[in-house]
Amino acid sequence: MRLHRLRVTAFGPFGGTQEVDFDALSAGGLFLLHGVTGAGKTSVLDAVCYALYGAVPGARQSPGAVLRSDHAAPDTVTEVLLDLTVGGRRLEITRRPQQNRPKKRGSGFTTDKAQTWLREYDTGAAEWRALSRSHQEVGEEIGQLVGMSREQFCQVVLLPQGDFAKFLRSDAEARGKLLGRLFDTGRFAAVEERLAELRRAAEQQVKAGDERLLNLAQRMAQAAGDGPDARDWPLPGHRPGEPGLAEGVLEWAAVARAGARERLAVAECALAAAESRQAAARTALDDERRLDELQRRYADTCRRADELAAAEPRRAAVRERLARARKADLVAPALALRAEAEREHETAATARERSRASLPADLAEAGAEQLGALERQMRQELGALDAARRAEARSAEITAERAELDRQARADEHLLLDAAGWLAAWEGDRRRHQERVEAAHQAAARTEQLAGRLEPARRRLAAARERDALQVRVAAAEERQGTARERANTAHEHWLSLREERLRGIAAELAAGLRDGEACAVCGSPEHPEPARATTGHVDRTTEEAAHDAYRQAEAARAEAERALASVRERLAAASAEAGTEPLAVLDGQVREWEAEYGESRALAAGLHAAREAFESAEREHARRLEQQREADKRVSARTARREEIEREQAALERELAVARGGARSVAEQAALLDHRAGLLARAAEAVREVEVSAQRLKEADGRLSEAAFRAGFDTPRAAAEAFLDDRGQSELQHRLDEWQREEAAVADRLADPGTVAAGARPAARPQEAEAAHARVERALREAASVLAAARARCAELGRLGREAAAETRRIGPLREEYDRVARLAGLTAGTSADNERKMRLESYVLAARLEQVAAAATARLGRMSGGRYTLVHSDARGGRGRSGLGLHVVDAWTGRERDTATLSGGETFFASLALALGLADVVTDEAGGVRLDTLFIDEGFGSLDDQALDEVLDVLDSLRERDRSVGIVSHVGDLRRRIPTQLEVVKERDGSRVRHRTAGAGD
């Protein structure tokens, strides 16, 4: 890889555009990059790294770091362009970081995203050809061509000597981190971590299996119970993951199953004995219960026989009463006939007495014939009143018609009076309706005229209100903008003054970080005889950054105030154009006046339709009133003629009715009285006749009853009536006799049973004692069955759990073998296994091989720089508690002794670190695929060398040109400017740094 040209714009300390011609600098093979402290020497290397990888070296790629130059003009774009040849291809890389720029329109800033361009020079066409503008594609392309990561490039091409001096003095852990980043040994660390993860996963599976085994063992212990087997043979005491746990659990499970089977056999024998005792007790209980039942039955039978003997007289009386009732059944029809005749006679007599009470006294003893003749006479008089009824109805109709004529006359009289009054006021009402319609027409026209004026007036009034409000806001915004501008200017001046003060005292700030024995970051010397001292009021970096942050915040506030002022002014201009110059009070008064007039006109115009309808309704009412007046006059004439006609007819009818009514108030009342009297006579005659008939039937029934009682054997009809019973009474007597007969048969049957009689002769039975004995043996049987069931369940559960434990043991067997294998590999790669004698991790082993190559490559140059005195050797010995394999010693040929690189002096450390850096560059280059590195940079460290040592180092660096390489030395040592004619000087100025090329013949 060869660098041709670098162009930076507004980058780091460079406020403008600066260009570095590496082709001119590389012509001599060795060139010097120098400048005063803080001028920007390292920023040139940062620009190269940023162009390649889009980021500066790691130490300066801190969060919040800004690549843009503070000296650059606001409209200058920060940009880095690098022209190089890599992998046989001529490429040009241009990068722009994310940055703020002024807005093209308005005030303030906007943020531009980071951009990248990659071009390749086409030698055939002699022109540049665009390849990509994608950050990812450009990064991948450069990474493949260079073959190194950013960290490797910064160590191999830029060669920071301070880092390698620390590398020589650091322990194995620090060296491992650096070498791991350079040689990308993360995959070996990933192998270690993967094996550790597999070991932990396998261990977790084995422990989980052991946990399940112990859980099964605990469940088997619970199932086995607290027997002598459990006390003599306790559970195994292994923990999960320990060897031998599975075998101990299986052995203990076999012992528990054997004990459970023994207890099952004992329980089965105990149950058989309990069943025998229970059968015998059951037989004895059944015998006692049978004897007790027979004895109680015999006693009950004797009691029932005594009761039957005592009830024999009652049985005879019941048989006699039933026999008389059955003879009385022969007289029952005659008795029923006589009772029916007696009831009918009594009913007829009661009806006769009731009808006699409503007759006149002279007719109380009259017969049926006399009463019937009087009824017929009354009916004839009632028929003669029909004509009178018709006349009376017609008279009532005439009276109703006269009343209706009177009502109609009154209604017509009222209608004529109302119509006359209304018609008298019609002319005045008609004029008022016409005036109302005309006024509504005029109001509608005025409303349309006012509506056209109001809308523009309202818009002007709203615009005037906004205009007056915005004038106040503009004044406030102008005041805020002026205040923000003053604050931004003050903050800017304050920051610039603090920055100037800090630059004047930067030497003291750098001296504050010096430590005895440590190399100076500027000159590289470990000795510091006269470090600069901070003066009173010294400004440090924190104070300057705080002032710069305050300036940025003030500048952002100023831009925001300007944007707010422009927005308010724009709105004020629009509102003023709409409102004009009229004052707000004038516009408001005019709008209020027009709105009031508009409201009145609109309300009046809204009544136009109602006024028209009212006028039309009044005209219709006028026509209706005239028509009513004419119709009423016609009806008055017709009623007068009709009244005279019906009055004559009613007078004739009244004369006829006066004769027909007699002493009653009406014909209907006279007819009702005659009808009532005829009904009384008819009912009285019928009652007399019914009494006579029922008396004859009663006499005939008495004769028949006497004859039937005599034939049935009764002395009198009364005796037959007393002996009579209905079917229910006879059924009850027969049922009592049947019950006595059945009881007598049952008692005789039981007394004929020899077993019952024999039981009665035996001693009294004792069933309670037999039941108590049976209950005792039943409890014993249940207890034995429960013990047997528990023993069987215990055997079954132990068998099932034992099978599960055996299956779990077979399942985790391969897992345990896998765990043992992975654990051995993980321990070996992690350096914790006994097989790893040096306790060296796999990554350390690979890094040790790389370090051995680096030490061999560095020794070739260290021997030349030290006159053959020193040699770097790799050591895989373990130091203290750290890891082994990354030790680095120096062999002194003058003493023949080997010692640690941390014991080297300042100049010796420079020799060793430079040789180590160059050797590392060779090894990393080979590791990266043999990419040729034609341009190298060595940063600082030359201030610790004397003249002879400096000559030897320059000879070694000059020898690098044998491979057609160019080496740039970054240093501010003055002696190097005399020894190296080709130089690139970085000059620090107030408006930003700039570069100056110097060659052997001239400089610019």
Short mmCIF file of C-alpha atoms in Angstrom, two decimals, residues 345-606:
data_model
loop_
_atom_site.label_atom_id
_atom_site.label_comp_id
_atom_site.label_asym_id
_atom_site.label_seq_id
_atom_site.Cartn_x
_atom_site.Cartn_y
_atom_site.Cartn_z
CA HIS A 345 -145.48 -31.45 49.88
CA GLU A 346 -143.54 -29.23 52.28
CA THR A 347 -142.09 -27.22 49.37
CA ALA A 348 -145.55 -26.67 47.82
CA ALA A 349 -147.05 -25.56 51.13
CA THR A 350 -144.23 -23.05 51.66
CA ALA A 351 -144.79 -21.59 48.18
CA ARG A 352 -148.54 -21.27 48.79
CA GLU A 353 -148.05 -19.34 52.02
CA ARG A 354 -145.53 -17.03 50.34
CA SER A 355 -147.95 -16.22 47.46
CA ARG A 356 -150.87 -15.61 49.86
CA ALA A 357 -148.84 -12.95 51.72
CA SER A 358 -148.75 -10.74 48.56
CA LEU A 359 -152.53 -10.96 47.86
CA PRO A 360 -155.26 -8.73 49.31
CA ALA A 361 -156.85 -10.00 52.51
CA ASP A 362 -160.14 -10.86 50.79
CA LEU A 363 -158.30 -13.28 48.45
CA ALA A 364 -156.16 -15.08 51.09
CA GLU A 365 -158.48 -18.10 51.19
CA ALA A 366 -159.50 -18.03 47.52
CA GLY A 367 -159.24 -21.21 45.48
CA ALA A 368 -157.32 -21.87 42.31
CA GLU A 369 -160.38 -21.29 40.08
CA GLN A 370 -161.23 -17.89 41.56
CA LEU A 371 -157.63 -16.72 41.33
CA GLY A 372 -157.38 -17.85 37.67
CA ALA A 373 -160.54 -15.88 36.70
CA LEU A 374 -159.17 -12.68 38.25
CA GLU A 375 -155.83 -13.15 36.36
CA ARG A 376 -157.59 -13.39 33.00
CA GLN A 377 -159.54 -10.20 33.68
CA MET A 378 -156.32 -8.28 34.44
CA ARG A 379 -154.70 -9.52 31.19
CA GLN A 380 -157.58 -8.15 29.13
CA GLU A 381 -157.25 -4.65 30.69
CA LEU A 382 -153.47 -4.72 29.98
CA GLY A 383 -154.03 -5.43 26.24
CA ALA A 384 -156.25 -2.36 25.94
CA LEU A 385 -153.25 -0.03 26.86
CA ASP A 386 -151.12 -0.67 23.67
CA ALA A 387 -152.59 2.27 21.68
CA ALA A 388 -152.04 4.58 24.63
CA ARG A 389 -148.38 3.53 24.78
CA ARG A 390 -147.86 4.54 21.13
CA ALA A 391 -149.48 7.92 21.71
CA GLU A 392 -147.35 8.57 24.80
CA ALA A 393 -144.12 7.68 22.83
CA ARG A 394 -145.09 10.09 20.04
CA SER A 395 -145.71 12.87 22.54
CA ALA A 396 -142.25 12.31 24.03
CA GLU A 397 -140.70 12.50 20.53
CA ILE A 398 -142.48 15.82 19.89
CA THR A 399 -141.16 17.22 23.20
CA ALA A 400 -137.58 16.23 22.26
CA GLU A 401 -137.94 17.77 18.80
CA ARG A 402 -139.17 21.06 20.30
CA ALA A 403 -136.13 21.13 22.63
CA GLU A 404 -133.79 20.52 19.67
CA LEU A 405 -135.47 23.35 17.73
CA ASP A 406 -134.95 25.68 20.72
CA ARG A 407 -131.21 24.71 20.90
CA GLN A 408 -130.74 25.32 17.17
CA ALA A 409 -132.45 28.71 17.44
CA ARG A 410 -130.09 29.78 20.25
CA ALA A 411 -126.99 28.57 18.29
CA ASP A 412 -128.05 30.43 15.13
CA GLU A 413 -128.79 33.58 17.11
CA HIS A 414 -125.25 33.46 18.65
CA LEU A 415 -123.67 32.76 15.22
CA LEU A 416 -125.48 35.74 13.62
CA LEU A 417 -124.35 38.10 16.39
CA ASP A 418 -120.68 36.90 16.14
CA ALA A 419 -120.65 37.15 12.30
CA ALA A 420 -122.12 40.66 12.37
CA GLY A 421 -119.41 41.89 14.80
CA TRP A 422 -116.54 40.24 12.86
CA LEU A 423 -117.73 41.57 9.49
CA ALA A 424 -118.01 45.07 10.93
CA ALA A 425 -114.19 45.04 11.75
CA TRP A 426 -113.08 43.39 8.48
CA GLU A 427 -111.93 46.48 6.57
CA GLY A 428 -109.51 47.59 9.30
CA ASP A 429 -108.05 44.04 9.67
CA ARG A 430 -107.51 43.77 5.92
CA ARG A 431 -105.47 47.03 5.81
CA ARG A 432 -103.24 45.89 8.72
CA HIS A 433 -102.43 42.55 7.01
CA GLN A 434 -101.47 44.34 3.77
CA GLU A 435 -99.15 46.75 5.64
CA ARG A 436 -97.41 43.83 7.47
CA VAL A 437 -96.68 41.99 4.20
CA GLU A 438 -95.22 45.13 2.61
CA ALA A 439 -92.93 45.79 5.63
CA ALA A 440 -91.56 42.19 5.54
CA HIS A 441 -90.71 42.61 1.80
CA GLN A 442 -88.67 45.74 2.50
CA ALA A 443 -86.83 44.07 5.47
CA ALA A 444 -85.78 41.10 3.30
CA ALA A 445 -84.16 43.41 0.74
CA ARG A 446 -82.32 45.32 3.50
CA THR A 447 -81.08 42.02 5.04
CA GLU A 448 -79.44 40.90 1.78
CA GLN A 449 -77.71 44.27 1.44
CA LEU A 450 -76.30 44.12 5.03
CA ALA A 451 -75.14 40.48 4.68
CA GLY A 452 -72.95 41.48 1.73
CA ARG A 453 -71.27 44.19 3.85
CA LEU A 454 -70.84 42.22 7.12
CA GLU A 455 -68.56 39.32 6.02
CA PRO A 456 -65.69 41.52 4.67
CA ALA A 457 -66.04 43.79 7.69
CA ARG A 458 -65.70 40.87 10.07
CA ARG A 459 -62.57 39.60 8.28
CA ARG A 460 -60.99 43.06 8.51
CA LEU A 461 -61.89 43.24 12.22
CA ALA A 462 -60.27 39.80 12.94
CA ALA A 463 -57.19 40.81 10.95
CA ALA A 464 -57.01 44.11 12.89
CA ARG A 465 -57.12 42.27 16.21
CA GLU A 466 -54.34 39.89 15.06
CA ARG A 467 -52.37 42.90 13.70
CA ASP A 468 -52.44 44.71 17.07
CA ALA A 469 -51.54 41.50 18.99
CA LEU A 470 -48.68 40.67 16.61
CA GLN A 471 -47.24 44.20 16.92
CA VAL A 472 -46.77 43.51 20.66
CA ARG A 473 -45.25 40.09 19.92
CA VAL A 474 -42.86 41.57 17.33
CA ALA A 475 -41.53 44.04 19.88
CA ALA A 476 -41.03 41.21 22.41
CA ALA A 477 -39.38 38.95 19.79
CA GLU A 478 -37.03 41.80 18.71
CA GLU A 479 -36.02 42.30 22.33
CA ARG A 480 -35.40 38.55 22.80
CA GLN A 481 -33.40 38.40 19.54
CA GLY A 482 -31.21 41.31 20.59
CA THR A 483 -30.61 39.75 24.01
CA ALA A 484 -29.76 36.35 22.45
CA ARG A 485 -27.36 38.01 19.96
CA GLU A 486 -25.56 39.87 22.73
CA ARG A 487 -25.29 36.68 24.81
CA ALA A 488 -23.90 34.72 21.83
CA ASN A 489 -21.29 37.41 21.10
CA THR A 490 -20.29 37.59 24.75
CA ALA A 491 -20.03 33.77 25.00
CA HIS A 492 -17.97 33.63 21.78
CA GLU A 493 -15.53 36.29 22.96
CA HIS A 494 -15.27 34.59 26.37
CA TRP A 495 -14.51 31.21 24.78
CA LEU A 496 -11.87 32.69 22.42
CA SER A 497 -10.14 34.48 25.30
CA LEU A 498 -10.12 31.29 27.40
CA ARG A 499 -8.77 29.28 24.45
CA GLU A 500 -5.98 31.86 23.94
CA GLU A 501 -5.14 31.69 27.66
CA ARG A 502 -5.04 27.88 27.56
CA LEU A 503 -2.79 27.81 24.49
CA ARG A 504 -0.36 30.16 26.25
CA GLY A 505 -0.22 27.79 29.24
CA ILE A 506 -0.44 24.44 27.37
CA ALA A 507 3.12 23.55 28.40
CA ALA A 508 2.14 23.57 32.06
CA GLU A 509 -0.92 21.45 31.29
CA LEU A 510 1.25 18.86 29.53
CA ALA A 511 3.82 19.00 32.34
CA ALA A 512 1.12 18.18 34.89
CA GLY A 513 0.86 14.68 33.41
CA LEU A 514 4.62 13.92 33.66
CA ARG A 515 5.78 11.12 35.98
CA ASP A 516 9.34 10.31 36.98
CA GLY A 517 10.66 7.44 34.91
CA GLU A 518 7.90 7.71 32.29
CA ALA A 519 8.57 9.06 28.80
CA CYS A 520 7.43 12.56 27.95
CA ALA A 521 4.58 12.57 25.41
CA VAL A 522 6.34 15.45 23.58
CA CYS A 523 10.07 14.67 23.63
CA GLY A 524 10.04 11.03 24.77
CA SER A 525 12.59 11.62 27.54
CA PRO A 526 12.00 9.85 30.89
CA GLU A 527 13.76 12.69 32.71
CA HIS A 528 12.00 15.97 33.43
CA PRO A 529 14.52 18.45 34.92
CA GLU A 530 12.50 21.67 34.57
CA PRO A 531 8.77 21.01 33.93
CA ALA A 532 6.63 24.05 33.24
CA ARG A 533 4.54 25.40 36.11
CA ALA A 534 0.94 26.58 35.89
CA THR A 535 0.52 30.31 36.49
CA THR A 536 -2.24 31.91 38.53
CA GLY A 537 -5.55 31.80 36.67
CA HIS A 538 -4.45 28.97 34.38
CA VAL A 539 -7.25 27.77 32.08
CA ASP A 540 -7.56 24.00 31.79
CA ARG A 541 -9.30 21.95 29.11
CA THR A 542 -12.49 21.49 31.14
CA THR A 543 -12.96 25.23 31.54
CA GLU A 544 -12.39 25.82 27.83
CA GLU A 545 -14.85 23.06 26.83
CA ALA A 546 -17.46 24.44 29.25
CA ALA A 547 -17.07 27.89 27.66
CA HIS A 548 -17.33 26.37 24.18
CA ASP A 549 -20.48 24.49 25.14
CA ALA A 550 -21.96 27.70 26.54
CA TYR A 551 -21.11 29.47 23.26
CA ARG A 552 -22.82 26.74 21.21
CA GLN A 553 -25.93 26.89 23.38
CA ALA A 554 -26.02 30.71 23.10
CA GLU A 555 -25.56 30.50 19.32
CA ALA A 556 -28.43 28.00 19.06
CA ALA A 557 -30.63 30.29 21.20
CA ARG A 558 -29.75 33.24 18.91
CA ALA A 559 -30.72 31.28 15.78
CA GLU A 560 -33.98 30.18 17.38
CA ALA A 561 -34.78 33.80 18.37
CA GLU A 562 -34.13 34.96 14.79
CA ARG A 563 -36.42 32.28 13.37
CA ALA A 564 -39.18 33.23 15.84
CA LEU A 565 -38.84 36.96 14.95
CA ALA A 566 -39.05 36.28 11.20
CA SER A 567 -42.14 34.12 11.67
CA VAL A 568 -43.94 36.79 13.74
CA ARG A 569 -43.03 39.55 11.25
CA GLU A 570 -44.38 37.51 8.35
CA ARG A 571 -47.69 36.98 10.15
CA LEU A 572 -47.84 40.73 11.01
CA ALA A 573 -47.41 41.70 7.34
CA ALA A 574 -50.23 39.39 6.28
CA ALA A 575 -52.56 40.71 9.00
CA SER A 576 -51.77 44.38 8.15
CA ALA A 577 -52.49 43.77 4.46
CA GLU A 578 -55.89 42.34 5.35
CA ALA A 579 -56.89 44.92 8.02
CA GLY A 580 -55.59 48.14 6.38
CA THR A 581 -54.83 51.25 8.46
CA GLU A 582 -58.22 51.70 10.16
CA PRO A 583 -58.04 51.63 13.99
CA LEU A 584 -59.49 48.59 15.74
CA ALA A 585 -62.13 50.64 17.60
CA VAL A 586 -63.52 52.14 14.36
CA LEU A 587 -63.78 48.72 12.68
CA ASP A 588 -65.33 47.17 15.78
CA GLY A 589 -67.98 49.94 16.08
CA GLN A 590 -68.91 49.66 12.42
CA VAL A 591 -69.29 45.86 12.65
CA ARG A 592 -71.40 46.13 15.80
CA GLU A 593 -73.74 48.72 14.19
CA TRP A 594 -74.23 46.62 11.05
CA GLU A 595 -74.74 43.44 13.08
CA ALA A 596 -77.50 45.08 15.18
CA GLU A 597 -79.25 46.43 12.05
CA TYR A 598 -78.84 43.08 10.32
CA GLY A 599 -80.40 41.25 13.27
CA GLU A 600 -83.46 43.52 13.29
CA SER A 601 -83.97 43.31 9.51
CA ARG A 602 -83.48 39.57 9.48
CA ALA A 603 -86.02 39.08 12.29
CA LEU A 604 -88.56 41.26 10.44
CA ALA A 605 -87.93 39.56 7.08
CA ALA A 606 -88.37 36.15 8.69
#
